[in-house]
Amino acid sequence: MHATLFLPLLAFLAARCARADPYAQRQWTLPDYRTPYYTVYPPLDAGNATRDFVVQQVDELSGLQDYGTTYMQYRDGGGACQVNNISFFVFSDTTTMCMTTGDWVCFTSNSLATNAATNQPQQLADISASPENKCIDFTPFSEYELTENENYWTRFALWAFSDCVTVNDTFAVQFFQVERFYGWTSYFLAGSSMGQYSLDLDNNNLTVTRESQYFFMNTTYTYGSFATLTVNDTAYLYGLDEFYSDRSDLHLARVLLTGITDVSQYEFYNAATEEWESSAPYVTSRREDAAAMQSNIPLSSGSFYFSEYHNQYVFIFFSNYVDNTFRLMTSPTPWGPWNMSDDALYYATPGPNGYNYGAAAHAMYYQTDGEAAGKTVLLHYSYAGEHGTYPRAARLTFA
């Protein structure tokens, strides 16, 4: 699912191009551009939906790219983030190619691109994957990880699939999956890491920091690396059971925004008892009864948000590793009960290889004074094209 163009070669090249920073911190300058969305304050228990989810209009958009350059970025996954109305995406494995010659320029484990036009959300401004910053990852590796990445046969990868959690006007966090490679294409989920984003409003500088290699180990669920949802002053963090449920169960943690960097302040939902527990479970087998969402389908990726327009919490997702159909579930609360009908919303035309992956949904572009949040949503996904994988988008408007 997560492999980008010519992964064996690029894993080797990435290791050779990585810059050995002594500290796990990096700073980037963002464009002075704001997305005029407003913050929604949803009820914790919304009750019944006020509208059905009927798609009225679909606008096919082009690929999510920086169209002002002569370079093409092929990249996987991607989570969105908004800090002080600056909207940006963090993508996973990213390859930069020269459009005119087709030459390889660089490869990074993840990359940063900001939104450049509200009415054209597919228009990005590349930051970290630009040729000027070639082969420098947006999120820094530790010295230990860099040392391991120098080995031809191994590497660590930091992949973003979930949206960040905005804490205030200058601070946010994002959870990255820490993938451990043994051999060219064999890898497994080792845990999750927290990237902390600090925004300097005077200079539009974004500093990203990783204080440790892991925030959650894979001996529990990697809460937040699958999806996140912020409800007023609380973050809800969804972790996928990858090892025991065939990717079918989602488990849930919550924490006040003020304590999100302190794992001791987290609580963990047990659906069997309908209670929040203070200790993260140590997982040695499937705990289907404790999961906030149990299904019979292997979840690939997806996003949660509250639709003000429908008065429901929404989960939009792909139901297989490789898929083309965006599906929807709804719930009155962040923890359920979820409507498991998984209604089909939109069919994304597959690439030449017959599939897409990496489904994500974003409502922030359309949370304006003239339109209730959730009436229109931006979908994006990884399109497996002829020469590589890149994100494409579609805009859905509900009746």
Coordinates of N, CA and C in Angstrom, one line a residue, residues 103-292:
D103 N 14.0 13.2 -15.1 CA 15.1 12.8 -14.2 C 14.6 12.8 -12.8
W104 N 15.2 11.8 -12.0 CA 15.0 11.8 -10.6 C 15.7 12.9 -9.9
V105 N 15.1 13.6 -9.0 CA 15.7 14.7 -8.3 C 16.0 14.3 -6.8
C106 N 15.0 13.8 -6.1 CA 15.2 13.4 -4.7 C 14.1 12.6 -4.2
F107 N 14.3 12.0 -3.0 CA 13.3 11.3 -2.3 C 13.3 11.6 -0.8
T108 N 12.1 11.7 -0.2 CA 12.1 11.9 1.2 C 11.0 11.0 1.8
S109 N 11.1 10.7 3.1 CA 10.2 9.9 3.8 C 8.8 10.5 4.0
N110 N 8.8 11.9 4.1 CA 7.6 12.6 4.1 C 7.9 14.1 3.7
S111 N 6.8 14.8 3.4 CA 7.0 16.1 2.8 C 5.9 17.1 3.2
L112 N 6.2 18.4 3.1 CA 5.2 19.4 3.5 C 4.8 20.3 2.2
A113 N 3.5 20.5 2.1 CA 3.0 21.4 1.1 C 1.9 22.2 1.6
T114 N 1.8 23.5 1.4 CA 0.7 24.3 1.9 C -0.3 24.6 0.8
N115 N -1.5 24.9 1.3 CA -2.6 25.3 0.3 C -2.2 26.7 -0.2
A116 N -2.5 26.9 -1.5 CA -2.1 28.2 -2.1 C -3.3 28.9 -2.7
A117 N -4.5 28.3 -2.7 CA -5.7 29.0 -3.2 C -7.0 28.4 -2.6
T118 N -7.7 29.1 -1.9 CA -8.9 28.5 -1.2 C -9.9 27.9 -2.2
N119 N -10.1 28.6 -3.3 CA -11.1 28.2 -4.3 C -10.5 27.1 -5.2
Q120 N -9.3 26.8 -5.1 CA -8.6 25.7 -5.8 C -7.8 24.9 -4.8
P121 N -8.4 24.1 -4.0 CA -7.7 23.4 -3.0 C -6.7 22.4 -3.5
Q122 N -6.7 22.0 -4.8 CA -5.7 21.2 -5.3 C -4.4 21.9 -5.6
Q123 N -4.4 23.2 -5.6 CA -3.2 24.0 -5.8 C -2.4 24.1 -4.6
L124 N -1.2 23.5 -4.6 CA -0.3 23.5 -3.4 C 0.9 24.3 -3.7
A125 N 1.5 24.7 -2.6 CA 2.9 25.3 -2.7 C 3.8 24.4 -2.0
D126 N 4.7 23.8 -2.7 CA 5.6 22.8 -2.1 C 6.6 23.5 -1.2
I127 N 6.9 22.9 -0.1 CA 7.9 23.5 0.8 C 9.1 22.6 0.9
S128 N 9.0 21.4 1.5 CA 10.1 20.6 1.8 C 10.6 19.7 0.7
A129 N 9.8 19.5 -0.3 CA 10.2 18.6 -1.4 C 10.7 19.4 -2.6
S130 N 10.8 20.7 -2.5 CA 11.3 21.5 -3.6 C 12.8 21.2 -3.8
P131 N 13.3 21.4 -5.0 CA 14.7 21.1 -5.3 C 15.7 21.8 -4.4
E132 N 15.3 23.0 -4.0 CA 16.2 23.8 -3.1 C 16.4 23.0 -1.7
N133 N 15.4 22.2 -1.3 CA 15.5 21.5 -0.1 C 15.6 20.0 -0.3
K134 N 16.2 19.6 -1.4 CA 16.1 18.2 -1.9 C 16.7 17.2 -0.8
C135 N 16.0 16.1 -0.7 CA 16.4 15.0 0.2 C 16.4 15.4 1.6
I136 N 15.7 16.4 2.0 CA 15.5 16.8 3.5 C 14.1 16.5 3.9
D137 N 13.9 15.6 4.8 CA 12.6 15.2 5.2 C 11.9 16.4 6.0
F138 N 10.6 16.5 5.8 CA 9.9 17.6 6.6 C 10.0 17.3 8.1
T139 N 9.8 16.0 8.5 CA 9.9 15.6 9.9 C 11.2 15.0 10.1
P140 N 12.0 15.4 11.0 CA 13.4 15.0 11.1 C 13.5 13.6 11.8
F141 N 14.5 12.9 11.3 CA 14.9 11.6 12.0 C 15.8 11.8 13.1
S142 N 15.8 10.9 14.1 CA 16.8 10.9 15.1 C 18.2 10.4 14.6
E143 N 19.2 10.7 15.4 CA 20.5 10.2 14.9 C 20.6 8.7 14.8
Y144 N 19.9 8.0 15.7 CA 19.9 6.5 15.6 C 19.2 6.1 14.3
E145 N 18.0 6.7 14.0 CA 17.3 6.4 12.8 C 18.2 6.7 11.5
L146 N 18.8 7.8 11.5 CA 19.7 8.1 10.4 C 20.8 7.1 10.2
T147 N 21.4 6.7 11.3 CA 22.4 5.6 11.3 C 21.9 4.3 10.7
E148 N 20.7 3.9 11.1 CA 20.1 2.7 10.5 C 19.8 2.9 9.1
N149 N 19.4 4.1 8.7 CA 19.0 4.4 7.3 C 20.2 4.3 6.3
E150 N 21.4 4.4 6.9 CA 22.6 4.3 6.1 C 22.9 2.9 5.6
N151 N 22.2 1.9 6.2 CA 22.4 0.5 5.8 C 21.6 0.3 4.6
Y152 N 22.1 -0.3 3.6 CA 21.5 -0.6 2.4 C 20.2 -1.4 2.6
W153 N 20.2 -2.3 3.6 CA 19.1 -3.3 3.8 C 18.0 -2.8 4.7
T154 N 18.2 -1.7 5.4 CA 17.2 -1.3 6.4 C 17.0 0.2 6.3
R155 N 15.8 0.6 6.8 CA 15.5 2.0 7.0 C 14.3 2.1 7.9
F156 N 14.2 3.3 8.5 CA 13.0 3.7 9.2 C 12.3 4.7 8.2
A157 N 10.9 4.6 8.3 CA 10.1 5.5 7.5 C 9.1 6.2 8.5
L158 N 8.9 7.5 8.3 CA 7.9 8.2 9.1 C 6.8 8.6 8.1
W159 N 5.6 8.0 8.3 CA 4.5 8.2 7.3 C 3.3 8.8 8.0
A160 N 2.8 9.8 7.3 CA 1.6 10.5 7.8 C 0.3 10.1 7.1
F161 N -0.7 9.7 7.8 CA -2.0 9.4 7.2 C -3.1 10.1 7.9
S162 N -2.9 10.5 9.1 CA -4.0 11.2 9.9 C -3.8 12.7 9.9
D163 N -4.9 13.4 10.1 CA -4.8 14.9 10.3 C -4.2 15.2 11.6
C164 N -3.6 16.4 11.7 CA -3.0 16.8 12.9 C -4.1 17.3 13.9
V165 N -3.7 17.5 15.1 CA -4.5 18.0 16.2 C -4.1 19.4 16.5
T166 N -4.9 20.4 16.2 CA -4.6 21.8 16.5 C -4.9 22.1 17.9
V167 N -3.9 22.5 18.7 CA -4.1 22.8 20.1 C -4.5 24.2 20.3
N168 N -3.8 25.1 19.7 CA -4.1 26.5 19.7 C -3.6 27.2 18.5
D169 N -3.6 28.6 18.5 CA -3.2 29.3 17.3 C -1.7 29.2 16.9
T170 N -0.9 28.6 17.7 CA 0.5 28.5 17.4 C 1.0 27.1 17.6
F171 N 0.2 26.1 18.0 CA 0.7 24.8 18.3 C -0.2 23.7 17.8
A172 N 0.4 22.6 17.3 CA -0.4 21.4 16.8 C 0.5 20.2 17.0
V173 N -0.1 19.0 16.9 CA 0.7 17.8 16.9 C 0.2 16.9 15.8
Q174 N 1.1 16.0 15.3 CA 0.6 15.1 14.3 C 1.3 13.7 14.6
F175 N 0.6 12.7 14.5 CA 1.1 11.3 14.7 C 1.6 10.7 13.4
F176 N 2.8 10.2 13.5 CA 3.4 9.5 12.3 C 3.6 8.0 12.6
Q177 N 3.3 7.2 11.6 CA 3.6 5.8 11.8 C 5.1 5.6 11.6
V178 N 5.7 4.9 12.5 CA 7.1 4.6 12.4 C 7.2 3.2 11.8
E179 N 7.6 3.1 10.5 CA 7.7 1.8 9.8 C 9.1 1.3 9.8
R180 N 9.3 0.1 10.1 CA 10.7 -0.5 10.1 C 10.9 -1.4 8.9
F181 N 11.8 -1.1 8.1 CA 12.1 -1.9 6.9 C 13.2 -2.9 7.2
Y182 N 13.0 -4.1 6.7 CA 14.1 -5.2 6.7 C 14.0 -5.7 5.3
G183 N 15.1 -5.5 4.5 CA 15.1 -5.8 3.1 C 14.5 -4.6 2.3
W184 N 14.4 -4.8 1.0 CA 13.9 -3.6 0.2 C 12.5 -3.3 0.4
T185 N 11.6 -4.3 0.5 CA 10.2 -4.0 0.5 C 9.5 -4.6 1.7
S186 N 10.1 -5.3 2.6 CA 9.5 -5.9 3.7 C 9.6 -5.0 4.9
Y187 N 8.4 -4.6 5.5 CA 8.4 -3.7 6.6 C 7.2 -4.0 7.5
F188 N 7.2 -3.4 8.7 CA 6.1 -3.6 9.6 C 6.0 -2.3 10.5
L189 N 4.9 -2.2 11.1 CA 4.6 -1.0 11.9 C 5.3 -1.2 13.3
A190 N 6.3 -0.4 13.6 CA 7.0 -0.5 14.8 C 6.4 0.3 15.9
G191 N 5.6 1.3 15.6 CA 4.9 2.2 16.6 C 4.5 3.5 15.9
S192 N 4.3 4.5 16.8 CA 3.9 5.8 16.2 C 4.8 6.9 17.0
S193 N 5.0 8.0 16.3 CA 5.8 9.1 16.8 C 5.0 10.3 16.7
M194 N 5.3 11.3 17.6 CA 4.5 12.5 17.6 C 5.4 13.6 17.1
G195 N 5.0 14.3 16.1 CA 5.6 15.5 15.6 C 4.9 16.7 16.2
Q196 N 5.6 17.6 16.8 CA 5.1 18.8 17.4 C 5.3 20.0 16.5
Y197 N 4.3 20.8 16.2 CA 4.4 21.9 15.3 C 4.2 23.2 16.1
S198 N 5.2 24.1 16.0 CA 5.2 25.4 16.7 C 5.2 26.5 15.6
L199 N 4.3 27.4 15.5 CA 4.2 28.4 14.5 C 4.6 29.8 15.1
D200 N 5.6 30.4 14.5 CA 6.0 31.7 14.8 C 5.2 32.7 13.9
L201 N 4.2 33.3 14.5 CA 3.3 34.2 13.7 C 4.0 35.4 13.1
D202 N 5.0 35.9 13.7 CA 5.7 37.1 13.2 C 6.4 36.8 11.9
N203 N 7.0 35.6 11.8 CA 7.8 35.2 10.6 C 7.2 34.1 9.8
N204 N 6.1 33.6 10.2 CA 5.5 32.4 9.5 C 6.4 31.2 9.4
N205 N 7.2 31.1 10.5 CA 8.1 29.9 10.6 C 7.4 28.8 11.3
L206 N 7.5 27.6 10.8 CA 6.9 26.4 11.4 C 8.1 25.5 11.8
T207 N 8.2 25.3 13.1 CA 9.2 24.4 13.7 C 8.6 23.1 14.0
V208 N 9.1 22.0 13.5 CA 8.6 20.6 13.8 C 9.7 19.9 14.6
T209 N 9.2 19.3 15.7 CA 10.1 18.7 16.7 C 9.6 17.3 17.0
R210 N 10.5 16.3 17.1 CA 10.2 15.0 17.6 C 11.0 14.8 18.9
E211 N 10.4 14.7 20.0 CA 11.1 14.6 21.3 C 11.6 13.1 21.5
S212 N 11.0 12.1 20.9 CA 11.4 10.8 21.1 C 11.0 10.0 19.9
Q213 N 11.6 8.8 19.7 CA 11.4 8.0 18.5 C 9.9 7.4 18.5
Y214 N 9.4 7.0 19.7 CA 8.1 6.5 19.8 C 7.2 7.2 20.8
F215 N 5.9 7.4 20.5 CA 5.0 7.9 21.4 C 4.1 6.7 21.9
F216 N 3.7 5.9 21.0 CA 3.1 4.6 21.3 C 3.9 3.5 20.6
M217 N 4.2 2.4 21.3 CA 4.8 1.3 20.7 C 3.7 0.4 20.1
N218 N 4.1 -0.6 19.3 CA 3.2 -1.5 18.6 C 2.7 -2.6 19.5
T219 N 3.1 -2.5 20.8 CA 2.5 -3.5 21.8 C 1.2 -3.0 22.3
T220 N 0.8 -1.8 21.9 CA -0.6 -1.3 22.1 C -1.1 -0.8 20.8
Y221 N -2.2 -0.1 20.7 CA -2.7 0.5 19.5 C -2.0 1.8 19.3
T222 N -1.6 2.2 18.1 CA -0.9 3.4 17.8 C -2.0 4.5 17.6
Y223 N -2.5 4.9 18.7 CA -3.6 5.9 18.7 C -3.2 7.2 18.0
G224 N -4.0 7.7 17.1 CA -3.8 8.9 16.4 C -3.1 8.8 15.1
S225 N -2.5 7.6 14.8 CA -1.8 7.5 13.5 C -2.7 7.0 12.4
F226 N -3.9 6.5 12.8 CA -4.9 6.2 11.8 C -5.8 7.4 11.5
A227 N -6.3 8.0 12.5 CA -7.2 9.2 12.4 C -7.3 10.0 13.7
T228 N -7.7 11.2 13.6 CA -7.9 12.1 14.7 C -9.2 12.8 14.5
L229 N -9.8 13.3 15.7 CA -11.0 14.1 15.7 C -10.9 15.0 16.9
T230 N -11.1 16.3 16.7 CA -11.1 17.2 17.8 C -12.5 17.7 18.0
V231 N -12.9 17.6 19.3 CA -14.3 18.0 19.7 C -14.1 19.0 20.8
N232 N -14.2 20.3 20.5 CA -14.0 21.4 21.4 C -12.6 21.3 22.1
D233 N -12.5 21.0 23.4 CA -11.3 21.0 24.1 C -10.6 19.6 24.2
T234 N -11.1 18.6 23.4 CA -10.7 17.2 23.6 C -10.3 16.7 22.2
A235 N -9.2 15.9 22.2 CA -8.8 15.2 21.0 C -9.1 13.7 21.2
Y236 N -9.8 13.2 20.1 CA -10.1 11.8 20.1 C -9.2 11.1 19.0
L237 N -8.5 10.1 19.4 CA -7.4 9.5 18.6 C -7.7 8.1 18.3
Y238 N -7.8 7.7 17.0 CA -8.2 6.4 16.6 C -6.9 5.6 16.2
G239 N -6.9 4.4 16.7 CA -5.8 3.5 16.4 C -6.3 2.2 15.8
L240 N -5.7 1.7 14.8 CA -6.1 0.6 14.0 C -5.4 -0.7 14.6
D241 N -6.2 -1.7 14.8 CA -5.6 -3.0 15.2 C -5.1 -3.7 13.9
E242 N -3.8 -3.5 13.6 CA -3.2 -4.1 12.4 C -2.8 -5.5 12.5
F243 N -2.5 -6.0 13.7 CA -1.9 -7.3 13.9 C -2.9 -8.4 14.2
Y244 N -4.0 -8.2 14.9 CA -4.9 -9.2 15.3 C -6.3 -9.2 14.7
S245 N -6.7 -8.1 14.1 CA -8.1 -8.0 13.6 C -8.1 -7.9 12.1
D246 N -7.0 -8.2 11.4 CA -7.0 -8.0 10.0 C -7.4 -6.6 9.6
R247 N -7.0 -5.6 10.4 CA -7.2 -4.2 10.2 C -8.7 -3.9 10.2
S248 N -9.5 -4.6 11.0 CA -11.0 -4.4 11.0 C -11.5 -3.6 12.3
D249 N -10.6 -3.5 13.3 CA -11.1 -2.9 14.5 C -10.4 -1.5 14.8
L250 N -11.1 -0.5 15.2 CA -10.6 0.8 15.5 C -10.7 0.9 17.0
H251 N -9.6 1.3 17.7 CA -9.7 1.6 19.1 C -9.5 3.1 19.4
L252 N -9.8 3.5 20.5 CA -10.0 5.0 20.7 C -9.4 5.4 22.0
A253 N -8.7 6.6 22.0 CA -8.1 7.3 23.1 C -8.6 8.7 23.1
R254 N -8.6 9.3 24.3 CA -9.0 10.8 24.3 C -8.1 11.5 25.3
V255 N -7.9 12.8 25.1 CA -7.1 13.6 26.0 C -7.4 15.0 25.8
L256 N -7.4 15.8 26.9 CA -7.6 17.2 26.8 C -6.5 17.8 25.9
L257 N -6.8 18.8 25.1 CA -5.8 19.4 24.2 C -4.6 19.9 25.0
T258 N -4.8 20.4 26.2 CA -3.7 21.0 27.0 C -2.8 19.9 27.5
G259 N -3.2 18.6 27.4 CA -2.3 17.5 27.9 C -1.9 16.6 26.8
I260 N -2.0 17.0 25.6 CA -1.8 16.0 24.5 C -0.4 15.5 24.3
T261 N 0.6 16.2 24.8 CA 2.0 15.7 24.7 C 2.4 14.9 25.9
D262 N 1.5 14.7 26.8 CA 1.7 13.9 28.1 C 0.9 12.6 28.0
V263 N 1.5 11.5 27.7 CA 0.7 10.3 27.6 C 0.0 9.8 28.9
S264 N 0.5 10.3 30.0 CA -0.1 9.9 31.3 C -1.4 10.5 31.5
Q265 N -1.8 11.5 30.7 CA -3.1 12.2 30.8 C -4.1 11.6 29.8
Y266 N -3.8 10.6 29.0 CA -4.7 9.9 28.1 C -5.6 9.0 28.8
E267 N -6.8 8.8 28.2 CA -7.8 7.8 28.6 C -8.1 7.0 27.4
F268 N -8.5 5.7 27.7 CA -8.6 4.7 26.6 C -10.0 4.1 26.7
Y269 N -10.7 4.1 25.6 CA -12.1 3.6 25.6 C -12.2 2.1 25.6
N270 N -13.0 1.6 26.4 CA -13.4 0.1 26.4 C -14.8 0.0 26.1
A271 N -15.1 -0.4 24.9 CA -16.5 -0.5 24.4 C -17.3 -1.5 25.2
A272 N -16.6 -2.5 25.7 CA -17.3 -3.6 26.4 C -17.9 -3.1 27.7
T273 N -17.2 -2.2 28.4 CA -17.7 -1.6 29.6 C -18.3 -0.2 29.4
E274 N -18.1 0.3 28.3 CA -18.5 1.7 28.0 C -17.9 2.7 29.0
E275 N -16.6 2.4 29.3 CA -15.9 3.3 30.3 C -14.5 3.7 29.7
W276 N -14.0 4.8 30.2 CA -12.7 5.3 29.8 C -11.7 4.8 30.9
E277 N -10.6 4.2 30.5 CA -9.6 3.6 31.4 C -8.3 4.5 31.3
S278 N -7.6 4.5 32.4 CA -6.4 5.3 32.5 C -5.2 4.7 31.9
S279 N -5.2 3.4 31.7 CA -4.0 2.7 31.2 C -4.3 2.2 29.8
A280 N -3.3 2.4 28.9 CA -3.4 1.8 27.6 C -3.3 0.3 27.7
P281 N -4.1 -0.4 26.9 CA -4.1 -1.9 26.9 C -2.7 -2.4 26.4
Y282 N -2.3 -3.5 27.0 CA -1.1 -4.2 26.4 C -1.7 -5.3 25.5
V283 N -1.5 -5.3 24.3 CA -2.3 -6.1 23.3 C -1.5 -7.3 22.9
T284 N -2.1 -8.5 23.1 CA -1.5 -9.8 22.7 C -2.5 -10.6 21.9
S285 N -3.7 -10.1 21.7 CA -4.7 -10.8 20.9 C -5.8 -9.8 20.5
R286 N -6.7 -10.2 19.7 CA -7.8 -9.3 19.3 C -8.7 -9.0 20.4
R287 N -9.0 -7.7 20.6 CA -9.9 -7.2 21.6 C -11.1 -6.6 20.9
E288 N -11.8 -7.4 20.2 CA -12.9 -6.9 19.4 C -14.0 -6.2 20.2
D289 N -14.3 -6.8 21.4 CA -15.4 -6.2 22.2 C -15.0 -4.9 22.8
A290 N -13.7 -4.6 22.9 CA -13.3 -3.3 23.5 C -13.2 -2.2 22.4
A291 N -13.3 -2.5 21.1 CA -13.0 -1.6 20.1 C -14.2 -0.6 19.9
A292 N -13.9 0.6 19.6 CA -15.0 1.6 19.4 C -15.7 1.3 18.1

